mmCIF file of C-alpha atoms (C1' of nucleotides) in Angstrom:
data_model
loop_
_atom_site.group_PDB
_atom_site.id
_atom_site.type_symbol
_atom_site.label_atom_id
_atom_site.label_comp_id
_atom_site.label_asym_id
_atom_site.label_seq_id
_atom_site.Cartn_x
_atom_site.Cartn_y
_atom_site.Cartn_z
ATOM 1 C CA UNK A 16 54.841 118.097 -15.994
ATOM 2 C CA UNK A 17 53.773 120.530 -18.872
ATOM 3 C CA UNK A 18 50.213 120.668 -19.957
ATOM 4 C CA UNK A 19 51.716 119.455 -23.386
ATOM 5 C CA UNK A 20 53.402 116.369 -21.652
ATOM 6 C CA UNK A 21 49.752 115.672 -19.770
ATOM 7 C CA UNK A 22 48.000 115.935 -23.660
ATOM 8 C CA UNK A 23 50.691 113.606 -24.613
ATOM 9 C CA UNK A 24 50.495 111.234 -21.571
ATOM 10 C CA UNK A 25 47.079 110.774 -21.950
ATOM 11 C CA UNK A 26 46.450 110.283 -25.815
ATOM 12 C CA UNK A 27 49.284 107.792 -25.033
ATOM 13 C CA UNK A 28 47.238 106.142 -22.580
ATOM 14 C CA UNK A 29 44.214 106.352 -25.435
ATOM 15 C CA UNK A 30 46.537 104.991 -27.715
ATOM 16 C CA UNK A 31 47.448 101.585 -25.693
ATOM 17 C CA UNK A 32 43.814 100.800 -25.231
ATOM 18 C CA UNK A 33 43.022 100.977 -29.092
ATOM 19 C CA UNK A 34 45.851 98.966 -29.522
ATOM 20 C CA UNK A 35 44.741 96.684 -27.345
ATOM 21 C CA UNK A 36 41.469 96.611 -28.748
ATOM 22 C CA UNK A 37 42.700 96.109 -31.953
ATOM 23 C CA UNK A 38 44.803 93.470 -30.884
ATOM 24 C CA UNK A 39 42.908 91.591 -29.327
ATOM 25 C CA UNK A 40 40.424 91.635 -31.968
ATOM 26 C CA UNK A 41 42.888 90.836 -34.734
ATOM 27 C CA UNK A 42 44.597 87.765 -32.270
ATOM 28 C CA UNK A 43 41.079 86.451 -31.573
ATOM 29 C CA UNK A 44 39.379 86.462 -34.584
ATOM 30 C CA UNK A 45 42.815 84.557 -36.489
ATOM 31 C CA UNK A 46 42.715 82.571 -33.639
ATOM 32 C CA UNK A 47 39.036 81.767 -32.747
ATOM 33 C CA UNK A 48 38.659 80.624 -36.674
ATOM 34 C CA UNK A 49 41.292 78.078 -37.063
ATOM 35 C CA UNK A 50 40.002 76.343 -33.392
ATOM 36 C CA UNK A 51 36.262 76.322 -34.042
ATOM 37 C CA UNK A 52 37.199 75.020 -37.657
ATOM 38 C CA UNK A 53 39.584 72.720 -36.742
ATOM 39 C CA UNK A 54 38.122 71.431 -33.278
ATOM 40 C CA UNK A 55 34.984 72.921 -33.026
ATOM 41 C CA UNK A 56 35.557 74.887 -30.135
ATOM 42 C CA UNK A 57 35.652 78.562 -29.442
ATOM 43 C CA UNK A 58 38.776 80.299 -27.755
ATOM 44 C CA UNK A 59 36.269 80.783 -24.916
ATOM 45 C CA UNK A 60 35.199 76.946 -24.451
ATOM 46 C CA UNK A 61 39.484 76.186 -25.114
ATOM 47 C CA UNK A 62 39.970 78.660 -22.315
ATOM 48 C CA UNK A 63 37.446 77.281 -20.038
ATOM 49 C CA UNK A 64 38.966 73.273 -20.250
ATOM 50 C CA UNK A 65 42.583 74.726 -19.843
ATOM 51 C CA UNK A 66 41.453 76.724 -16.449
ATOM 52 C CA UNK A 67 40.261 73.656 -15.494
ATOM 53 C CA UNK A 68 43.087 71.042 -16.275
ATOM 54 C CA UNK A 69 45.477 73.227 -14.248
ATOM 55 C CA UNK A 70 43.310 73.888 -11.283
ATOM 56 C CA UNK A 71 43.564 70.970 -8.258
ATOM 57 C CA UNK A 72 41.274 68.006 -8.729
ATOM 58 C CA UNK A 73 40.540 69.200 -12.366
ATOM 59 C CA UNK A 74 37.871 71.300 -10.950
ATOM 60 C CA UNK A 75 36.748 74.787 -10.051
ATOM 61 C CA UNK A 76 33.678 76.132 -8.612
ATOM 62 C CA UNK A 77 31.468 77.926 -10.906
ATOM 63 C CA UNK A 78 31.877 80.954 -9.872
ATOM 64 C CA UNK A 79 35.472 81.167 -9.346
ATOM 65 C CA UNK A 80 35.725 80.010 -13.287
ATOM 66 C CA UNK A 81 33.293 82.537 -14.087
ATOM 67 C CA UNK A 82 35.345 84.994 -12.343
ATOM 68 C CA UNK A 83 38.727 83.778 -14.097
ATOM 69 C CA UNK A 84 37.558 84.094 -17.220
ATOM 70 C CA UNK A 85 35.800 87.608 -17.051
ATOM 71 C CA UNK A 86 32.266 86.117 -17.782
ATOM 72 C CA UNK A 87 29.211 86.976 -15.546
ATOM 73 C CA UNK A 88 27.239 83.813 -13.258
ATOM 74 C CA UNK A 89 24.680 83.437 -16.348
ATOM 75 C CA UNK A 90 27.509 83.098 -19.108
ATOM 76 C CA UNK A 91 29.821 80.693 -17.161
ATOM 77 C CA UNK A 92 25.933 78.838 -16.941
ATOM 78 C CA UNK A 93 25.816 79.303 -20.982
ATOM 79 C CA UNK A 94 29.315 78.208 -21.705
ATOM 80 C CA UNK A 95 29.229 75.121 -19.464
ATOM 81 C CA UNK A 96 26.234 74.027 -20.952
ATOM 82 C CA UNK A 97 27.590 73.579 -23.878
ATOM 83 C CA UNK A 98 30.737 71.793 -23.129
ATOM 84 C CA UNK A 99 28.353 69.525 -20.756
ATOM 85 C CA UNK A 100 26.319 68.354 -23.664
ATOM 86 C CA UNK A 101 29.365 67.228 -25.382
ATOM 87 C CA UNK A 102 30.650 65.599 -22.397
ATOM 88 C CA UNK A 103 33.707 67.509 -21.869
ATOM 89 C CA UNK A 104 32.640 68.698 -18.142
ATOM 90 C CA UNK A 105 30.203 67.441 -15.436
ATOM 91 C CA UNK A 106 29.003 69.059 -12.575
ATOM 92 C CA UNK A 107 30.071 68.173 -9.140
ATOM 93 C CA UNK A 108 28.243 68.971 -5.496
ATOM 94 C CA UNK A 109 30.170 70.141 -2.772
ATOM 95 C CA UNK A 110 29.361 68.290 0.229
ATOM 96 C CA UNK A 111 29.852 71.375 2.792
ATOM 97 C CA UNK A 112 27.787 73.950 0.739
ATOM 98 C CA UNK A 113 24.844 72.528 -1.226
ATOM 99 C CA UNK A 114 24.377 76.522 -3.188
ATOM 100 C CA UNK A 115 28.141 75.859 -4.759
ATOM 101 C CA UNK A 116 28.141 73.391 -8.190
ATOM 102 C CA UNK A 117 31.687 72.643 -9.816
ATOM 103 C CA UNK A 118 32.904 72.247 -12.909
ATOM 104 C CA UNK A 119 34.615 69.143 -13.599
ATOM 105 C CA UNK A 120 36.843 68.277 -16.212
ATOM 106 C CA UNK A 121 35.846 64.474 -17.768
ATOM 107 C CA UNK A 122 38.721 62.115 -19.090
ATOM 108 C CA UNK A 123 37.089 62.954 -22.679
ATOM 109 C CA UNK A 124 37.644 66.412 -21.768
ATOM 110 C CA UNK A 125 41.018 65.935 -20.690
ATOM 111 C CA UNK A 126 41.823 64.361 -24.011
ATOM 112 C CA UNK A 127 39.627 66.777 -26.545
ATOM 113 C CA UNK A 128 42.168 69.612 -25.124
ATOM 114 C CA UNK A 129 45.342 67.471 -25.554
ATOM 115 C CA UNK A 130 44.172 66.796 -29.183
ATOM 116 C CA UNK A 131 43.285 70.345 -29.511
ATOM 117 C CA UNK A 132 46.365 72.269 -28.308
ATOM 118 C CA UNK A 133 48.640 70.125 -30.871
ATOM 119 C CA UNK A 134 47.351 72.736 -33.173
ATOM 120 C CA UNK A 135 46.332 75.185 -31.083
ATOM 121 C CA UNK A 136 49.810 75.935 -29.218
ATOM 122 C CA UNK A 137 51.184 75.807 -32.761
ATOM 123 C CA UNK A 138 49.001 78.738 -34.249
ATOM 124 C CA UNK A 139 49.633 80.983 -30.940
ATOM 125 C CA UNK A 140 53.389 80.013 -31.363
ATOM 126 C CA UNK A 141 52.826 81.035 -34.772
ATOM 127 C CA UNK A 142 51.047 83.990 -34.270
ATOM 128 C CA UNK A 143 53.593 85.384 -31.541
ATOM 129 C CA UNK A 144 56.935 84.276 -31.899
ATOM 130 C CA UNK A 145 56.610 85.713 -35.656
ATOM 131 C CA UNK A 146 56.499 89.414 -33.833
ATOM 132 C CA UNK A 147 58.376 89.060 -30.628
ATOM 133 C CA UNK A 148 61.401 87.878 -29.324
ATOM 134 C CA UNK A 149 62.017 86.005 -26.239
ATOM 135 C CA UNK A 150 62.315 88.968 -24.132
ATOM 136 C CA UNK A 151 59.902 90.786 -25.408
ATOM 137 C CA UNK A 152 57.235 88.356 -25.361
ATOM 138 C CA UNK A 153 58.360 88.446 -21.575
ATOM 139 C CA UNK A 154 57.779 92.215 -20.815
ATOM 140 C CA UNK A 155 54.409 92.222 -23.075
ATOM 141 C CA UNK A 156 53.168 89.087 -20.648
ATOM 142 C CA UNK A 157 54.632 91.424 -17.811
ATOM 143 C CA UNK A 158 52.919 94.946 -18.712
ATOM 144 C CA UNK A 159 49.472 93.184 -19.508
ATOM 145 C CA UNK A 160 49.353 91.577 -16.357
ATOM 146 C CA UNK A 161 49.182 94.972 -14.568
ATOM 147 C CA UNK A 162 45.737 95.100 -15.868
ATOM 148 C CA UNK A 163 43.014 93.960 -13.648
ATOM 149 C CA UNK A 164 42.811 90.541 -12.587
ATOM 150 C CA UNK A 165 40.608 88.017 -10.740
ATOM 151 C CA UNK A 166 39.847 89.494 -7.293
ATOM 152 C CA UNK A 167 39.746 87.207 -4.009
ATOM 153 C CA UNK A 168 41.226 83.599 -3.514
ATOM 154 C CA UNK A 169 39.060 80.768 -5.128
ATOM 155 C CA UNK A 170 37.043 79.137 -2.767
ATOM 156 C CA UNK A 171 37.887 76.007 -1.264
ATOM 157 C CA UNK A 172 35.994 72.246 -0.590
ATOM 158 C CA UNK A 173 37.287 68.927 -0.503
ATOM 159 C CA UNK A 174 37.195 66.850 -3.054
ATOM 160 C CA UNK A 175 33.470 67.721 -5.580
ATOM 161 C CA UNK A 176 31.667 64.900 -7.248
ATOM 162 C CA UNK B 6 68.140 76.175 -28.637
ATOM 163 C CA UNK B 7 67.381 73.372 -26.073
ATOM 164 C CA UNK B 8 64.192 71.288 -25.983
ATOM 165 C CA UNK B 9 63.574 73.225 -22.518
ATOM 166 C CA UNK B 10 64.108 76.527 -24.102
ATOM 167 C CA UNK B 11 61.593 75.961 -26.711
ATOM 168 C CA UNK B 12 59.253 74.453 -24.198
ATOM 169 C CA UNK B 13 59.494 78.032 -22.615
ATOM 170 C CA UNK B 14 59.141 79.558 -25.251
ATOM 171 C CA UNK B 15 56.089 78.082 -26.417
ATOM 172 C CA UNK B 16 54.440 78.503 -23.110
ATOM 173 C CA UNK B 17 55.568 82.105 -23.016
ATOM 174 C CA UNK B 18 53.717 82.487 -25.952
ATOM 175 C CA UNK B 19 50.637 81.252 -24.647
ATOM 176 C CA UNK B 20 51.078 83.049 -21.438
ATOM 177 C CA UNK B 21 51.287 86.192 -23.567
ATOM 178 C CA UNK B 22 47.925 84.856 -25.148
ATOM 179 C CA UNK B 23 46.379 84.450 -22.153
ATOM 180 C CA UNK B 24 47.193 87.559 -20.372
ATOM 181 C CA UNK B 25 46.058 89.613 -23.699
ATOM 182 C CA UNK B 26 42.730 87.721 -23.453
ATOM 183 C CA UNK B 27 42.251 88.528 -19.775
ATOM 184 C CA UNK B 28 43.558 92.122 -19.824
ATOM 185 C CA UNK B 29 41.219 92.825 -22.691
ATOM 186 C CA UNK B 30 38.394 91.482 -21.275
ATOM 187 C CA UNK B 31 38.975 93.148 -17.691
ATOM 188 C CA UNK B 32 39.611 96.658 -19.283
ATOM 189 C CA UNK B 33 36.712 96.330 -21.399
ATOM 190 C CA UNK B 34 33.994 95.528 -19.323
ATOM 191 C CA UNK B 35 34.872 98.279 -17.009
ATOM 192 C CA UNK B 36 35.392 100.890 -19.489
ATOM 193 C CA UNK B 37 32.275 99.990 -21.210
ATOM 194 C CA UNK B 38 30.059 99.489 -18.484
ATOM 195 C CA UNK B 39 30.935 103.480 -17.402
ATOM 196 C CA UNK B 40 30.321 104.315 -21.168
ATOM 197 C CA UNK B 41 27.236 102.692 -21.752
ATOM 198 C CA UNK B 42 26.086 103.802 -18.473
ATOM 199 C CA UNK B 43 27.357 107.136 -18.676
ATOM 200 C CA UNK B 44 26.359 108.385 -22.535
ATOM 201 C CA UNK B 45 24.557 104.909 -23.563
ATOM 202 C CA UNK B 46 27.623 104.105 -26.308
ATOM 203 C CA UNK B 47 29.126 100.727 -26.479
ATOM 204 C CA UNK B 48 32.984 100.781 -26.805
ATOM 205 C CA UNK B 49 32.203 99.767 -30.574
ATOM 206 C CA UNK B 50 29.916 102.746 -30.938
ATOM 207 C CA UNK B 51 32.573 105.248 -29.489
ATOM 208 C CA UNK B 52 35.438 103.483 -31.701
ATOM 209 C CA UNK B 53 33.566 103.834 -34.908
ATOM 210 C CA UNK B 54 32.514 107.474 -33.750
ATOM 211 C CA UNK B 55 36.294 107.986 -33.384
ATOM 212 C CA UNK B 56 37.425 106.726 -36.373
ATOM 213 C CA UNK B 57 35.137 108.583 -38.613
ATOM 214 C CA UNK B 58 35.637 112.194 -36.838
ATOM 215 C CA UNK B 59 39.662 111.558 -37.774
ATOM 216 C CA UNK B 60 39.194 110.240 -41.066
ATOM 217 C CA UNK B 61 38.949 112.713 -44.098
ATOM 218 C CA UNK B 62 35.735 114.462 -44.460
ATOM 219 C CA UNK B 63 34.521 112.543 -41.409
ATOM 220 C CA UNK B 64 33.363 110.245 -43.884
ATOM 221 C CA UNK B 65 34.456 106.382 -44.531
ATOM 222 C CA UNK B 66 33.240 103.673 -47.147
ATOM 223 C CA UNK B 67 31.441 101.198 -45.084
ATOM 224 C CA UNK B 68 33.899 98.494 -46.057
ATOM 225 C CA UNK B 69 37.133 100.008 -44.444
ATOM 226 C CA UNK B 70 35.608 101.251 -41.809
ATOM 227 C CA UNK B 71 34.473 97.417 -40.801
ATOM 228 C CA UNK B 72 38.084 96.343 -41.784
ATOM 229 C CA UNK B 73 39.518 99.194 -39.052
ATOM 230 C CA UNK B 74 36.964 98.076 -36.061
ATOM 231 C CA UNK B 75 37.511 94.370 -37.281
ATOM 232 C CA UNK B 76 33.989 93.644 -37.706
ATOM 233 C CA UNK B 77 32.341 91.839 -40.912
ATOM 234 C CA UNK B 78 30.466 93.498 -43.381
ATOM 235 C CA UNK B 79 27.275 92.229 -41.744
ATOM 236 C CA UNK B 80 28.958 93.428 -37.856
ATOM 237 C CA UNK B 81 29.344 97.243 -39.545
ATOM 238 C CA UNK B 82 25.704 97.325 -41.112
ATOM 239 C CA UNK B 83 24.150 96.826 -37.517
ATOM 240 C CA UNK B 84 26.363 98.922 -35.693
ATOM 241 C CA UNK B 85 25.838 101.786 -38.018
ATOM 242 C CA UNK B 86 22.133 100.714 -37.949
ATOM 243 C CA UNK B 87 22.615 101.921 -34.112
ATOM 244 C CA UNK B 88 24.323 105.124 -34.739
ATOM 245 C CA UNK B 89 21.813 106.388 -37.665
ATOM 246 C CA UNK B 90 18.835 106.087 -35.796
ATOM 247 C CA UNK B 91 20.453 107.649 -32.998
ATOM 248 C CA UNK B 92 20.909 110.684 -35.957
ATOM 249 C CA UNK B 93 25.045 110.170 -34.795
ATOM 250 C CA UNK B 94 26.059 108.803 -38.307
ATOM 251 C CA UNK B 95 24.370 109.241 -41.918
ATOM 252 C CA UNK B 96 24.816 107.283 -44.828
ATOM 253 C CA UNK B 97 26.788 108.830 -48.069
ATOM 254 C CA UNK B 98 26.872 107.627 -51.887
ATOM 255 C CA UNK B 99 29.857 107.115 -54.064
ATOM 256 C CA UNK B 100 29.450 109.022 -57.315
ATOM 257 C CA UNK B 101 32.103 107.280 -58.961
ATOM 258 C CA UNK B 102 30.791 103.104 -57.752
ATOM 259 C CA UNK B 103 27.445 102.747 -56.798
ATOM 260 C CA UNK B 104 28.066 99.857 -54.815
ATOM 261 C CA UNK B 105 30.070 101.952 -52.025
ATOM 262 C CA UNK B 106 28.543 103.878 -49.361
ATOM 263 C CA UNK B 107 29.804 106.078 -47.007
ATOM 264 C CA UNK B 108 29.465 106.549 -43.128
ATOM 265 C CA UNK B 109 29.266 109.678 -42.534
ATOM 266 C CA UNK B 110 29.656 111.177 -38.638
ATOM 267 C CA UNK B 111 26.919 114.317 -37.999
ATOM 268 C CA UNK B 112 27.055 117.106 -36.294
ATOM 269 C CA UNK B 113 25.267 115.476 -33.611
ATOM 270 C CA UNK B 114 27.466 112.776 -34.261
ATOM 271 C CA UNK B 115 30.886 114.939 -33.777
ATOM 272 C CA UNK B 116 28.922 116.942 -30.330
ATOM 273 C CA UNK B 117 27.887 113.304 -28.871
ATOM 274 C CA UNK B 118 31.417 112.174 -29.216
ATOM 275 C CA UNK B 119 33.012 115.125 -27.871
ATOM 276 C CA UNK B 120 31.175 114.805 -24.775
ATOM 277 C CA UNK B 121 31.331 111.297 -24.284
ATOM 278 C CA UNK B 122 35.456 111.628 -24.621
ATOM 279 C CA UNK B 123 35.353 114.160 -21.550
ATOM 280 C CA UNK B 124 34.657 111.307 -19.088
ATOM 281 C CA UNK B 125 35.497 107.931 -21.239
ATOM 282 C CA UNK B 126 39.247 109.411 -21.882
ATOM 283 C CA UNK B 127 39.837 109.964 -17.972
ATOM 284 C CA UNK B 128 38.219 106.891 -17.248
ATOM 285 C CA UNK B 129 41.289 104.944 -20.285
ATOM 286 C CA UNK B 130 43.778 107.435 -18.165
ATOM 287 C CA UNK B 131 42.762 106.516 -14.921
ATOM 288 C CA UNK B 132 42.799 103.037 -15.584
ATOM 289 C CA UNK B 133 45.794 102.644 -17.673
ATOM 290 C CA UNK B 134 48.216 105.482 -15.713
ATOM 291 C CA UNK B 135 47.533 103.721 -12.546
ATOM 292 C CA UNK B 136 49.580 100.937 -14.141
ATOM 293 C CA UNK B 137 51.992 102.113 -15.996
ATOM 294 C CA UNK B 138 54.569 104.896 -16.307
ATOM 295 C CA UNK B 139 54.911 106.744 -19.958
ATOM 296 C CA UNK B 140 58.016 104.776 -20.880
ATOM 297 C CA UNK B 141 55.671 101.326 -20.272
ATOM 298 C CA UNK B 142 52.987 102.995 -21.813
ATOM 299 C CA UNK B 143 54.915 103.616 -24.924
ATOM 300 C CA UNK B 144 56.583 100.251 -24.930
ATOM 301 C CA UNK B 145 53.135 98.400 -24.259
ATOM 302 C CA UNK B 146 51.998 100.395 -27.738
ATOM 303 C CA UNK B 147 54.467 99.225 -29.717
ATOM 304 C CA UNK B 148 54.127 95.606 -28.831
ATOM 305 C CA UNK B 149 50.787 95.065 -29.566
ATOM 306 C CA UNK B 150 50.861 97.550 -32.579
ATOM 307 C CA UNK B 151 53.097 94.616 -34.247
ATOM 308 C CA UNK B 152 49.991 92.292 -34.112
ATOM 309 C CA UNK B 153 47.959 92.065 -37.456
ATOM 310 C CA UNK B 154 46.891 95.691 -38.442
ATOM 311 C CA UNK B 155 44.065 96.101 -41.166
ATOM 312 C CA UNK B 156 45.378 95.594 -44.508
ATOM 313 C CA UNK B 157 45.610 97.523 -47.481
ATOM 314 C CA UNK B 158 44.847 101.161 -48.316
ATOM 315 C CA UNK B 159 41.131 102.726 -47.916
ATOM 316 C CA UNK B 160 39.449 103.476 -51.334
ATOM 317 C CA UNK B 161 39.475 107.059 -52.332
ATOM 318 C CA UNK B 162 36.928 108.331 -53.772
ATOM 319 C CA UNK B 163 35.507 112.064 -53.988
ATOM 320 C CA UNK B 164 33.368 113.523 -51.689
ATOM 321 C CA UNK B 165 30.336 111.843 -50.410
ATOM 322 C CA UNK B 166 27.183 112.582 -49.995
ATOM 323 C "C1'" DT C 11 20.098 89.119 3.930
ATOM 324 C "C1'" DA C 12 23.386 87.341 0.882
ATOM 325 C "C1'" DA C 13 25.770 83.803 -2.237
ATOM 326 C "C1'" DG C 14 25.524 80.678 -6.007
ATOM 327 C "C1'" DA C 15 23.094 78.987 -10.035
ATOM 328 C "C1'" DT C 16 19.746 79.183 -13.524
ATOM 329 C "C1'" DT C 17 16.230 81.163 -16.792
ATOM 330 C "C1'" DG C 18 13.734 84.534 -20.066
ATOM 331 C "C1'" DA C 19 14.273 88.471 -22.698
ATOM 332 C "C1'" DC C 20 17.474 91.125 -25.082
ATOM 333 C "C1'" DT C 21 21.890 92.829 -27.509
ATOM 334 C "C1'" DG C 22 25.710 92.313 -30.426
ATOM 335 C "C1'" DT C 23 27.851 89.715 -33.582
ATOM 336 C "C1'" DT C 24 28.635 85.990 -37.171
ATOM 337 C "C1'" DC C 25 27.587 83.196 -41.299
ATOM 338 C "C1'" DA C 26 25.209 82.085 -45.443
ATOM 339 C "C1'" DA C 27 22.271 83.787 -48.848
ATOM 340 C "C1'" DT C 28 20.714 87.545 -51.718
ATOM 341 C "C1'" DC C 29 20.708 91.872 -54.323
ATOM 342 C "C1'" DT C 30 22.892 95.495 -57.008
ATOM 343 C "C1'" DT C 31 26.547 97.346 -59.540
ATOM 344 C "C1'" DA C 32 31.376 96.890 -61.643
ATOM 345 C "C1'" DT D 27 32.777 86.851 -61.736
ATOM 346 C "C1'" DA D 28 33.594 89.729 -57.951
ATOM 347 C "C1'" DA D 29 32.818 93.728 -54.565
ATOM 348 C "C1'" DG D 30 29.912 96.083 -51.401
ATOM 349 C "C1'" DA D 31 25.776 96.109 -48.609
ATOM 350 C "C1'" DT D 32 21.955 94.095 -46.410
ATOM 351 C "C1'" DT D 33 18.930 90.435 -44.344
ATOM 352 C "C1'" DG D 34 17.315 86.044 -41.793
ATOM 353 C "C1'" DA D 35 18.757 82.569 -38.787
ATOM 354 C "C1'" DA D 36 21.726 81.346 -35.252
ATOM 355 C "C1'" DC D 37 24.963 81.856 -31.332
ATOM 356 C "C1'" DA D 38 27.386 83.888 -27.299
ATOM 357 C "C1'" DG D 39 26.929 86.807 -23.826
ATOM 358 C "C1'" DT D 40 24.431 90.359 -20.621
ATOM 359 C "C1'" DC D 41 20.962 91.855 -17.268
ATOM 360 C "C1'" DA D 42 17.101 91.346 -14.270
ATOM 361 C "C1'" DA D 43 14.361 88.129 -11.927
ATOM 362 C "C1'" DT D 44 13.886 83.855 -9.463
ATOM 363 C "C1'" DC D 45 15.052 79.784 -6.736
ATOM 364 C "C1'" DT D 46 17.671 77.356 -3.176
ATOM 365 C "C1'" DT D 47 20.660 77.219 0.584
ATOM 366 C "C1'" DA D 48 23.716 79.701 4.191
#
DNA sequence: TAAGATTGACTGTTCAATCTTA
DNA sequence: TAAGATTGAACAGTCAATCTTA
């Protein structure tokens, strides 16, 4: 490969990342309005109930949510707190390792994200299928999930609460 | 289409979502953590350095430069705040509107960038050429260069300063 | 020693209000 | 009236320190 091919290859690689930057930032910002005006949650709190209505028992250890969602022990802490205090999760013990506390998703959690992703699902939709086609909404789910992901299987314990 | 086919589709766009939220924030925190720990810039502070050493005269209004980094009005006055204290970035007048003023990038400003871009651009290389070959690379830029770019045309205006 | 969770202090960012100029 | 910039109050998240349990 040329030394002009390199320059090329790698302001292409500078390239993608401000793109994604911008984005993301561009997605978000459209995205985080319309949900904290219309639901009064944040993309991050919407993300947080959706990890855990898919995971088993409607629950995940605190640090394997943390982990999912790219935040650090103390801002998993700082989200939950807040979706505690409106009742959406609980904490649960785990019977085999007193350090680990799970997140739980309540029934009134379960249903603020139903009634939330009406609109939600609807302004994504929106937001995407206005750009992309089928197939390339495929390969633009495949390339970014090259990029790092959550490291390590989540840890296991019967049933919390 | 089918009822299933637009099921898919919907969830493909959210899976698209959710992998642009989580490939953001994994890129981010690891290119920003070498950054900040490396020459003590954010990923904000090296964007907005960027932008300003391409744009004419090095120099932006305020206004457009927020608009580009998609931060608010309020977002751009502290970040500059950062960068003029730091003697990276100056501040310009408009002699044709008083309200406008300019960001202007320094010497220092243009020298701390340079060296900063040594190590932060292999470090964007590194982590995106692992990943993907330049035919992915180039298809990744297109796709998210169709999400929402800043609108409308910066203001001219002479010279700052 | 280390893992998980929380807390206090701090940073970065937003929103609403204000000021100046157009 | 509106555009651009700044400021005070508030919020979301980080980091470093601490506590409990393994």
């Amino acid at each position: 490969m040329s030394t002009q091919a390199l320059t090329e290859q790698a302001s292409q690689a500078v390239t993608a990342w401000t793109r994604l930057l911008r984005g993301h930032a561009s997605a978000t910002r459209a995205l985080n309005a319309k949900l904290v005006a219309e639901h009064g949650l944040t993309v991050n709190d919407y993300e947080a109930l959706r990890q855990l209505s898919q995971a088993e028992d409607r629950s995940m250890r605190r640090v394997d949510l943390a982990a999912h969602l790219f935040l650090t022990a103390s801002g998993v802490t700082r989200l939950l707190n807040g979706l505690e205090a409106a009742g959406f999760v609980e904490k649960g013990v785990c019977r085999e390792d007193a350090r680990v506390t799970y997140a739980v998703l309540t029934e009134a959690g379960h249903r603020k994200l139903a009634e939330a992703s009406a609109s939600h699902v609807a302004a994504i939709r929106e937001l995407f299928e206005e750009r992309f086609s089928t197939s390339e909404l495929a390969a633009l789910t495949d390339l970014l999930s090259r990029l790092p992901r959550v490291a390590g299987a989540d840890g296991a314990c019967p049933p919390p609460e």
